[in-house]
Amino acid sequence: MTSSAGPSLRTRLNEYKPTELRADLSHLTAGDKQALVKLADASDLLSSAYYQQIWAGAPRLRQELTANADRSEEAKDSLRLFELLRGPWDRSRENQPFVAGVGAKPPTANVYPEDMTKDEFSTWVAELSAEDAQRARGFYDAVQRSSNGTLELVRYADAYRTHLGPAAQLMEEAAALVSDASFAEFLRARATAFGSNQYVDSEVAWLKINHASALEAAIGPYETYEDELFSAKAFFESMVHVRDFEASKELAKFASSLEFVEARLPIPAEYRNTKLVAPPIVVVNQVYAGGDTAVPMTAAYNLPNDEHAIERAGSKLTLIRNVQEGKMQSVLRPIALCVLGANDLCDVTFDAFFTHVLLHEVAHSNGPHRTVGAGHTVRSQLQELHSAFEEAKADIAALFAARLLVDQRVIDDITMRQFYTTYLVSAFRSIRFGLAEAHGLGQAMQLSYLLEAGGFVYDSGTRTFAVDFNKIDQAVSDLTRDIMLIQGDGDKQRAVEFRNKYGVVAPAVAQALEGLKHVPIDIAPIWVDIEDLRNANV
């Protein structure tokens, strides 16, 4: 069933380095360990829900690949790649299908009819009640075509009941086992939401998980990247973690810097976020994942995405340490050897990488989230471009914040030389995800802009890149301003023009990427701890 187009399955699989991801479970109670297994089982059910969301043909294709996996090594590789990429399209190659007979990835996914146009959707929404129009544009309702051909709303609770019902039961059982009452409350609230389709209360319960809880998890419909039509519909995912208490304690100081940075952003006052709530920061090690968790692996996240939940209770920033360590060792360091001069290699550090990821997640809270004047959400105005611009905003605003915090000695163990050089290397890491992926496109826009502004420079003689420390600060400030103004104005035409100009791979960058083919694109997780717990029948 392999497609003849593009590299072989084995070549594609080799681009993701198998990596054992572990956590220290020694401090967990027996109940916590039992709950981890139940949450892993629930995660598998959310994978089934996700495949139903991503494409109408995905569940059946997954069944066929599973049934055929033992017939040959090639068949086994097909299934492994399908699970790793969460579907039959290669994200790093502009969603090129790698399974024979599979067509282009539909921008509608399966949360809208594949034959639905934007104009048809807009005409239909205009005829709905205010409440239903909000649901149509919201996170938690699929749009389907009825038997008479018209569009209709279907609650996620109904569309994915087959998977959400058993997942909710497992979460209730896990809640009865965990040692922390607040984490149990979140699990129960989320289980209820799977049936009621009302998610805000369970998001608030997630935000209230006690800092003493040994376990953390993000379980539910969250990210909207796969809705390539409007970036509106949330897709089911699950990430199960064990908390790193010491590392979490060390990073608490960054939450208090949010307003300090906001007040100094290079944008007019009316574009600033006046409703900032300092996010709690949690450092974890991941032990399992399901659903919308394709490679490249998530290294951190700032949730919830639902603006109603954010306005009610703020957000929470979660850093996944073992994933970041795997990326640093297997991806970032080898890239540095290829794109930097020898004298700059010492400035690529894990602390700079880890802290920039932290500041990136904090920066999601900075800047405008609603348009100036009209008050529309930025997401609703930029539509399919929202995710790429939001990721670019968070990346570049994080560098802007790093300069402020280094100058104020809030950060006193990382230099700006290390921040900028590590970020430059990481730019090549992210662009390799492909321009069809939000982080990849967002990073391409940043790198092109900073090269044009002279903040980064290319030496054609040595074929290496470097930071121009006389120009980089101003270039970062200007890019932060330009992206936030597009967001605050909700100006999609300017966003399209910016994307068309900067969302490209320059010849020098393309040449460098060619030289990285021996370097993994990302890591492929091996969930050792859950496998051990399942085998032990805890």
Coordinates of C-alpha atoms in Angstrom, one line a residue:
M1 CA 0.0 0.0 0.0
T2 CA 3.1 2.3 -0.1
S3 CA 2.9 5.3 -2.3
S4 CA 5.5 5.4 -5.0
A5 CA 6.0 9.2 -4.5
G6 CA 8.8 10.5 -2.3
P7 CA 11.3 8.6 -0.1
S8 CA 10.8 5.1 1.2
L9 CA 8.9 4.3 4.4
R10 CA 12.2 3.3 6.0
T11 CA 13.8 6.6 5.0
R12 CA 10.9 8.5 6.5
L13 CA 10.9 6.5 9.7
N14 CA 14.7 7.0 10.1
E15 CA 14.0 10.7 10.3
Y16 CA 12.6 10.3 13.8
K17 CA 15.0 8.9 16.4
P18 CA 13.4 6.3 18.7
T19 CA 13.9 7.7 22.2
E20 CA 13.0 6.2 25.6
L21 CA 11.1 8.8 27.6
R22 CA 11.1 8.1 31.3
A23 CA 10.0 9.8 34.5
D24 CA 10.9 9.2 38.1
L25 CA 7.9 7.2 39.5
S26 CA 9.5 6.4 42.8
H27 CA 7.5 8.9 44.8
L28 CA 4.1 7.8 43.3
T29 CA 1.6 5.9 45.3
A30 CA 0.3 2.5 44.1
G31 CA -3.0 4.3 43.2
D32 CA -1.1 6.9 41.2
K33 CA 0.6 4.2 39.2
Q34 CA -2.7 2.3 38.6
A35 CA -4.2 5.6 37.5
L36 CA -1.4 6.2 35.0
V37 CA -2.3 2.9 33.2
K38 CA -6.0 3.9 33.0
L39 CA -5.1 7.3 31.7
A40 CA -2.9 5.7 29.0
D41 CA -5.8 3.5 28.1
A42 CA -8.1 6.6 27.9
S43 CA -5.4 8.2 25.7
D44 CA -5.7 5.3 23.2
L45 CA -9.4 5.9 23.0
L46 CA -8.8 9.6 22.2
S47 CA -6.5 8.5 19.4
S48 CA -9.5 6.7 17.9
A49 CA -11.6 9.9 18.3
Y50 CA -8.8 11.9 16.7
Y51 CA -8.5 9.6 13.7
Q52 CA -12.3 10.0 13.2
Q53 CA -11.8 13.8 13.2
I54 CA -8.8 14.0 10.9
W55 CA -10.2 12.3 7.9
A56 CA -13.3 10.2 7.1
G57 CA -11.1 7.4 5.7
A58 CA -8.6 7.3 8.5
P59 CA -10.3 4.8 10.9
R60 CA -10.8 2.3 8.2
L61 CA -7.2 2.8 6.8
R62 CA -5.8 2.4 10.3
Q63 CA -7.7 -0.9 10.7
E64 CA -6.4 -2.2 7.4
L65 CA -2.8 -1.2 8.2
T66 CA -3.1 -2.9 11.6
A67 CA -4.5 -6.1 10.1
N68 CA -1.7 -6.3 7.5
A69 CA 1.2 -5.3 9.8
D70 CA 2.5 -8.8 10.3
R71 CA 2.7 -9.6 6.6
S72 CA 5.9 -7.9 5.9
E73 CA 8.4 -5.3 7.2
E74 CA 7.1 -2.8 4.8
A75 CA 3.6 -3.3 6.1
K76 CA 4.8 -2.9 9.6
D77 CA 6.6 0.3 8.7
S78 CA 3.4 1.7 7.1
L79 CA 1.6 1.3 10.4
R80 CA 4.4 2.7 12.4
L81 CA 4.7 5.8 10.2
F82 CA 0.9 6.2 10.2
E83 CA 0.8 6.2 14.0
L84 CA 3.8 8.4 14.3
L85 CA 2.5 11.1 11.9
R86 CA -1.1 10.5 13.0
G87 CA -2.4 9.9 9.5
P88 CA -1.3 9.0 6.0
W89 CA 0.4 12.3 5.2
D90 CA 4.0 13.3 5.7
R91 CA 3.9 16.6 7.5
S92 CA 7.5 17.4 6.9
R93 CA 6.9 17.2 3.1
E94 CA 4.0 19.5 2.7
N95 CA 1.6 16.7 3.7
Q96 CA 2.6 14.3 0.9
P97 CA 0.6 11.1 1.2
F98 CA 2.8 8.0 1.8
V99 CA 0.0 5.4 1.5
A100 CA -1.1 4.3 -2.0
G101 CA -4.5 5.5 -3.0
V102 CA -4.7 8.3 -0.4
G103 CA -5.4 11.8 -1.8
A104 CA -4.5 15.2 -0.6
K105 CA -5.0 16.1 3.0
P106 CA -8.4 17.9 3.2
P107 CA -8.3 21.3 4.8
T108 CA -11.7 20.6 6.3
A109 CA -10.3 17.4 8.0
N110 CA -13.5 15.5 9.0
V111 CA -14.9 18.3 11.2
Y112 CA -16.6 19.8 8.2
P113 CA -17.9 18.1 5.0
E114 CA -15.0 17.8 2.6
D115 CA -17.0 19.4 -0.2
M116 CA -18.0 22.4 1.9
T117 CA -16.7 25.8 0.8
K118 CA -16.1 28.9 3.0
D119 CA -18.9 30.7 1.2
E120 CA -21.3 27.9 1.9
F121 CA -20.4 27.9 5.5
S122 CA -20.7 31.7 5.8
T123 CA -24.1 31.8 4.2
W124 CA -25.3 29.0 6.5
V125 CA -24.0 30.6 9.6
A126 CA -25.7 33.9 8.8
E127 CA -29.1 32.1 9.0
L128 CA -28.4 30.5 12.4
S129 CA -29.4 31.8 15.8
A130 CA -26.7 33.7 17.7
E131 CA -26.1 30.6 19.9
D132 CA -25.8 28.2 17.1
A133 CA -23.6 30.6 15.1
Q134 CA -21.2 30.7 18.0
R135 CA -21.2 26.9 18.1
A136 CA -20.6 26.7 14.4
R137 CA -17.5 28.9 14.8
G138 CA -16.5 27.3 18.1
F139 CA -14.3 24.5 19.3
Y140 CA -16.6 21.7 20.3
D141 CA -19.2 21.0 17.5
A142 CA -18.6 19.3 14.2
V143 CA -20.3 20.5 11.0
Q144 CA -21.8 17.7 9.0
R145 CA -24.0 17.4 5.9
S146 CA -27.5 16.1 6.7
S147 CA -29.4 13.6 4.6
N148 CA -31.0 16.4 2.6
G149 CA -27.6 18.0 1.8
T150 CA -27.8 20.9 4.2
L151 CA -25.2 21.7 6.9
E152 CA -25.9 20.8 10.5
L153 CA -24.2 21.0 13.9
V154 CA -23.3 17.8 15.7
R155 CA -21.9 18.0 19.2
Y156 CA -18.6 16.3 19.8
A157 CA -20.3 14.4 22.6
D158 CA -22.5 12.8 20.0
A159 CA -20.1 12.5 17.1
Y160 CA -17.5 10.7 19.1
R161 CA -19.6 9.0 21.7
T162 CA -18.2 5.6 20.9
H163 CA -14.7 6.6 22.1
L164 CA -15.5 9.4 24.6
G165 CA -17.9 7.2 26.7
P166 CA -15.3 4.5 27.5
A167 CA -12.6 7.2 28.0
A168 CA -14.8 9.0 30.5
Q169 CA -15.3 5.8 32.4
L170 CA -11.6 5.2 32.6
M171 CA -11.0 8.7 33.8
E172 CA -13.6 8.3 36.6
E173 CA -11.8 5.1 37.6
A174 CA -8.5 6.9 37.6
A175 CA -9.9 9.7 39.7
A176 CA -10.8 7.2 42.4
L177 CA -7.1 6.1 42.5
V178 CA -5.0 9.2 42.4
S179 CA -3.5 10.7 45.5
D180 CA -4.4 14.3 44.9
A181 CA -8.0 15.5 45.3
S182 CA -7.7 18.4 42.9
F183 CA -6.3 16.2 40.1
A184 CA -9.2 13.8 40.7
E185 CA -11.6 16.7 40.5
F186 CA -10.2 17.6 37.1
L187 CA -10.6 14.0 35.8
R188 CA -14.2 13.8 37.0
A189 CA -15.0 17.2 35.5
R190 CA -13.5 16.3 32.1
A191 CA -15.2 12.9 32.1
T192 CA -18.5 14.8 32.6
A193 CA -17.6 17.2 29.8
F194 CA -17.2 14.3 27.4
G195 CA -20.9 13.7 27.8
S196 CA -22.2 17.2 28.3
N197 CA -20.1 18.9 25.6
Q198 CA -19.6 21.8 28.1
Y199 CA -15.9 22.2 28.6
V200 CA -15.2 25.5 30.4
D201 CA -15.9 24.1 33.9
S202 CA -13.4 21.3 33.4
E203 CA -10.8 23.7 32.0
V204 CA -11.1 25.7 35.2
A205 CA -10.8 22.5 37.2
W206 CA -7.6 21.8 35.2
L207 CA -6.2 25.2 36.1
K208 CA -6.9 24.5 39.7
I209 CA -4.9 21.3 40.0
N210 CA -2.8 21.7 43.1
H211 CA 0.9 22.4 42.8
A212 CA 1.5 19.4 45.1
S213 CA -0.1 16.9 42.7
A214 CA 2.4 14.3 41.6
L215 CA 0.5 13.7 38.3
E216 CA -0.5 16.1 35.5
A217 CA -2.4 15.5 32.3
A218 CA -3.9 17.5 29.4
I219 CA -6.8 15.4 28.2
G220 CA -9.5 16.7 25.8
P221 CA -10.1 18.8 22.7
Y222 CA -7.4 21.5 22.6
E223 CA -5.5 22.5 19.5
T224 CA -7.0 23.7 16.2
Y225 CA -4.0 23.3 13.8
E226 CA -5.7 20.5 11.9
D227 CA -8.6 22.7 11.0
E228 CA -6.9 24.2 8.0
L229 CA -10.1 26.0 6.9
F230 CA -10.8 28.3 9.9
S231 CA -8.4 27.1 12.7
A232 CA -11.5 26.9 14.9
K233 CA -12.3 23.2 15.7
A234 CA -10.4 21.5 18.5
F235 CA -9.0 18.1 18.1
F236 CA -8.8 15.4 20.8
E237 CA -5.5 14.7 22.5
S238 CA -4.0 13.4 25.7
M239 CA -0.6 14.0 27.3
V240 CA 0.1 12.2 30.6
H241 CA 2.8 13.5 32.9
V242 CA 4.6 13.1 36.2
R243 CA 5.6 16.4 37.8
D244 CA 9.2 17.5 38.4
F245 CA 8.8 19.4 41.6
E246 CA 12.3 20.9 41.9
A247 CA 12.4 22.2 38.4
S248 CA 8.9 23.7 38.7
K249 CA 9.9 25.6 41.9
E250 CA 12.9 27.1 40.1
L251 CA 10.8 28.6 37.3
A252 CA 8.1 30.3 39.4
K253 CA 9.9 33.7 39.0
F254 CA 9.1 33.9 35.3
A255 CA 5.3 34.0 35.8
S256 CA 5.6 37.4 37.6
S257 CA 7.5 38.9 34.6
L258 CA 4.4 38.8 32.3
E259 CA 3.2 42.3 33.1
F260 CA 6.7 43.7 33.1
V261 CA 7.2 42.5 29.5
E262 CA 3.8 43.5 28.4
A263 CA 4.3 47.1 29.4
R264 CA 7.5 47.3 27.3
L265 CA 6.3 45.6 24.1
P266 CA 7.1 47.7 21.0
I267 CA 3.4 48.3 20.3
P268 CA 0.9 51.2 21.0
A269 CA -0.9 51.0 24.3
E270 CA -4.3 50.0 22.7
Y271 CA -2.7 46.8 21.4
R272 CA -1.5 45.6 24.8
N273 CA -3.2 42.8 26.7
T274 CA -4.8 44.5 29.8
K275 CA -6.3 41.3 31.1
L276 CA -3.1 39.4 31.9
V277 CA -3.1 36.7 34.5
A278 CA 0.3 35.3 35.5
P279 CA 0.2 31.6 34.5
P280 CA 1.4 29.0 36.9
I281 CA 4.4 27.1 35.5
V282 CA 4.7 23.4 35.8
V283 CA 7.7 21.2 34.7
V284 CA 6.9 17.6 33.9
N285 CA 8.2 14.5 32.4
Q286 CA 5.9 12.8 29.9
V287 CA 5.0 9.1 30.2
Y288 CA 2.3 8.7 27.5
A289 CA 0.4 10.5 24.7
G290 CA -2.6 9.9 22.4
G291 CA -4.8 11.7 19.9
D292 CA -3.5 14.9 18.3
T293 CA 0.1 14.3 19.2
A294 CA 1.9 13.7 15.9
V295 CA 5.7 14.2 15.6
P296 CA 7.3 16.7 16.0
M297 CA 6.6 16.2 19.6
T298 CA 5.2 18.9 21.8
A299 CA 7.9 20.3 24.0
A300 CA 5.6 22.6 26.0
Y301 CA 2.1 24.1 26.0
N302 CA 0.1 27.0 27.3
L303 CA -3.5 26.0 27.8
P304 CA -6.5 26.3 27.6
N305 CA -7.1 27.8 24.1
D306 CA -10.8 28.5 24.8
E307 CA -11.0 32.3 25.2
H308 CA -14.0 31.9 27.6
A309 CA -11.9 29.7 30.0
I310 CA -8.9 32.0 29.8
E311 CA -11.0 35.1 30.6
R312 CA -12.5 33.2 33.5
A313 CA -9.4 31.6 35.1
G314 CA -6.3 32.4 33.1
S315 CA -3.9 29.7 31.7
K316 CA -1.2 27.3 32.7
L317 CA 2.2 26.7 31.2
T318 CA 3.6 23.2 31.1
L319 CA 7.2 22.4 30.1
I320 CA 8.0 18.8 29.2
R321 CA 11.6 18.3 30.3
N322 CA 12.3 14.8 29.0
V323 CA 11.0 15.7 25.5
Q324 CA 13.2 18.8 25.4
E325 CA 16.2 16.9 26.5
G326 CA 15.7 14.3 23.8
K327 CA 15.3 17.0 21.1
M328 CA 18.5 18.8 22.4
Q329 CA 20.6 15.7 22.3
S330 CA 19.4 14.1 19.1
V331 CA 18.4 17.1 16.9
L332 CA 19.7 20.5 18.1
R333 CA 23.3 19.7 18.7
P334 CA 23.8 17.8 15.4
I335 CA 22.2 20.8 13.5
A336 CA 24.5 23.2 15.2
L337 CA 27.5 21.3 13.9
C338 CA 26.2 21.8 10.4
V339 CA 25.0 25.4 10.3
L340 CA 27.3 27.3 12.7
G341 CA 30.9 28.2 12.7
A342 CA 33.2 26.4 15.2
N343 CA 33.5 29.5 17.4
D344 CA 29.8 29.7 18.0
L345 CA 29.1 26.1 19.0
C346 CA 29.8 26.8 22.6
D347 CA 26.8 29.2 22.7
V348 CA 24.3 26.5 21.9
T349 CA 23.1 25.4 25.4
F350 CA 20.2 23.3 26.9
D351 CA 19.4 26.1 29.4
A352 CA 19.0 28.7 26.6
F353 CA 16.8 26.2 24.6
F354 CA 14.7 25.3 27.7
T355 CA 14.2 28.9 28.8
H356 CA 13.3 30.1 25.4
V357 CA 10.6 27.4 25.1
L358 CA 9.4 28.6 28.5
L359 CA 9.3 32.2 27.4
H360 CA 7.6 31.2 24.2
E361 CA 4.7 29.7 26.1
V362 CA 4.5 32.7 28.5
A363 CA 4.5 35.0 25.4
H364 CA 1.3 33.4 24.1
S365 CA -0.4 35.5 26.8
N366 CA 1.3 38.7 25.6
G367 CA 0.0 41.1 23.0
P368 CA -3.5 41.4 21.5
H369 CA -5.9 38.4 21.7
R370 CA -8.8 40.5 20.4
T371 CA -8.8 43.1 17.6
V372 CA -8.5 46.7 18.6
G373 CA -11.9 48.5 18.5
A374 CA -14.1 45.7 17.2
G375 CA -13.1 43.2 19.9
H376 CA -13.2 40.1 17.6
T377 CA -10.9 37.2 18.5
V378 CA -7.7 37.3 16.5
R379 CA -8.3 33.6 15.7
S380 CA -11.6 34.5 14.0
Q381 CA -10.1 37.2 11.8
L382 CA -6.9 35.5 10.7
Q383 CA -8.6 32.1 10.3
E384 CA -6.3 29.5 8.8
L385 CA -3.3 31.8 9.3
H386 CA -3.9 32.3 13.0
S387 CA -1.9 29.4 14.2
A388 CA 1.3 30.2 12.2
F389 CA 1.2 33.9 13.3
E390 CA 0.5 33.0 16.9
E391 CA 3.5 30.6 17.0
A392 CA 5.7 33.2 15.3
K393 CA 4.5 35.8 17.8
A394 CA 5.3 33.6 20.8
D395 CA 8.7 32.7 19.4
I396 CA 9.9 36.3 18.6
A397 CA 8.3 37.9 21.7
A398 CA 10.1 35.3 23.8
L399 CA 13.4 36.6 22.4
F400 CA 12.3 40.2 23.1
A401 CA 11.4 39.2 26.6
A402 CA 14.7 37.4 27.1
R403 CA 16.6 40.6 26.4
L404 CA 14.5 42.5 29.0
L405 CA 14.9 39.8 31.6
V406 CA 18.7 39.4 31.1
D407 CA 19.1 43.2 31.4
Q408 CA 17.1 43.1 34.6
R409 CA 19.1 40.0 35.8
V410 CA 15.9 38.0 36.3
I411 CA 17.8 35.7 34.1
D412 CA 21.4 35.7 35.3
D413 CA 22.8 32.3 34.1
I414 CA 22.1 32.6 30.3
T415 CA 23.7 35.3 28.0
M416 CA 21.9 36.9 25.1
R417 CA 24.7 35.5 22.9
Q418 CA 23.5 32.0 24.0
F419 CA 19.8 32.9 23.6
Y420 CA 20.3 34.2 20.0
T421 CA 22.7 31.5 18.9
T422 CA 20.6 28.7 20.3
Y423 CA 17.4 30.2 18.7
L424 CA 19.2 30.5 15.3
V425 CA 20.0 26.7 15.4
S426 CA 16.4 25.9 16.6
A427 CA 15.0 27.8 13.6
F428 CA 16.4 25.2 11.3
R429 CA 15.0 22.5 13.6
S430 CA 11.5 24.0 13.3
I431 CA 11.5 24.7 9.5
R432 CA 12.2 21.0 8.9
F433 CA 8.7 20.3 10.3
G434 CA 7.5 21.6 6.9
L435 CA 5.7 24.8 5.9
A436 CA 2.4 23.0 6.1
E437 CA 2.8 22.9 9.8
A438 CA 2.1 26.0 11.9
H439 CA 5.5 26.0 13.8
G440 CA 7.4 25.4 10.6
L441 CA 5.7 28.2 8.7
G442 CA 5.9 30.5 11.7
Q443 CA 9.6 29.9 12.0
A444 CA 10.2 30.3 8.2
M445 CA 8.6 33.8 8.5
Q446 CA 10.8 34.7 11.4
L447 CA 14.1 33.5 9.8
S448 CA 13.4 35.2 6.5
Y449 CA 12.6 38.5 8.2
L450 CA 15.6 38.4 10.5
L451 CA 17.9 37.5 7.6
E452 CA 16.5 40.4 5.6
A453 CA 17.0 42.8 8.6
G454 CA 20.6 41.6 9.0
G455 CA 20.0 40.2 12.5
F456 CA 21.2 36.9 11.2
V457 CA 23.8 36.7 8.4
Y458 CA 25.0 34.0 6.0
D459 CA 28.6 33.4 5.0
S460 CA 28.6 32.0 1.5
G461 CA 32.3 31.1 1.8
T462 CA 31.9 28.8 4.9
R463 CA 28.2 28.1 4.3
T464 CA 27.5 28.9 7.9
F465 CA 25.1 31.3 9.7
A466 CA 25.7 33.6 12.5
V467 CA 24.2 36.4 14.6
D468 CA 25.0 40.0 14.0
F469 CA 24.9 41.3 17.6
N470 CA 24.8 44.9 16.4
K471 CA 21.5 44.4 14.6
I472 CA 19.6 41.5 16.2
D473 CA 18.0 43.4 19.1
Q474 CA 16.3 46.0 16.7
A475 CA 15.3 43.3 14.2
V476 CA 13.6 41.2 17.0
S477 CA 11.8 44.3 18.3
D478 CA 10.6 45.2 14.8
L479 CA 9.4 41.7 14.1
T480 CA 7.5 41.5 17.4
R481 CA 5.8 44.8 16.5
D482 CA 4.9 43.9 13.0
I483 CA 3.3 40.5 14.0
M484 CA 1.4 42.0 16.9
L485 CA 0.0 44.8 14.8
I486 CA -1.3 42.4 12.2
Q487 CA -2.9 40.4 15.0
G488 CA -4.4 43.4 16.8
D489 CA -5.8 44.8 13.6
G490 CA -7.2 41.4 12.6
D491 CA -6.0 42.3 9.1
K492 CA -6.0 39.0 7.1
Q493 CA -4.9 40.7 3.9
R494 CA -1.7 42.0 5.6
A495 CA -1.2 38.5 7.1
V496 CA -1.4 36.9 3.7
E497 CA 1.1 39.4 2.2
F498 CA 3.4 38.9 5.1
R499 CA 3.2 35.1 4.8
N500 CA 3.8 35.3 1.0
K501 CA 6.8 37.5 1.5
Y502 CA 8.5 35.8 4.4
G503 CA 6.9 32.3 4.7
V504 CA 9.4 30.9 2.2
V505 CA 12.8 29.1 2.4
A506 CA 15.6 31.3 1.1
P507 CA 18.2 29.6 -1.2
A508 CA 20.9 29.7 1.5
V509 CA 18.5 28.1 4.0
A510 CA 17.4 25.5 1.5
Q511 CA 21.1 24.6 0.9
A512 CA 21.6 24.3 4.6
L513 CA 18.6 22.1 5.0
E514 CA 19.9 19.8 2.3
G515 CA 23.0 19.3 4.4
L516 CA 20.9 18.2 7.4
K517 CA 19.4 15.1 5.8
H518 CA 21.5 12.8 8.1
V519 CA 20.1 14.6 11.2
P520 CA 16.8 13.4 12.7
I521 CA 13.8 15.7 12.2
D522 CA 12.6 14.9 15.7
I523 CA 12.4 12.1 18.2
A524 CA 10.0 9.2 18.2
P525 CA 8.8 8.3 21.8
I526 CA 9.1 4.9 23.4
W527 CA 6.8 4.9 26.5
V528 CA 8.9 2.7 28.7
D529 CA 7.3 3.5 32.0
I530 CA 3.7 2.8 30.9
E531 CA 4.8 -0.4 29.2
D532 CA 6.5 -1.5 32.5
L533 CA 3.4 -0.7 34.5
R534 CA 1.1 -2.5 32.1
N535 CA 3.4 -5.6 32.2
A536 CA 3.5 -5.5 35.9
N537 CA -0.4 -5.4 36.1
V538 CA -0.3 -2.7 38.7

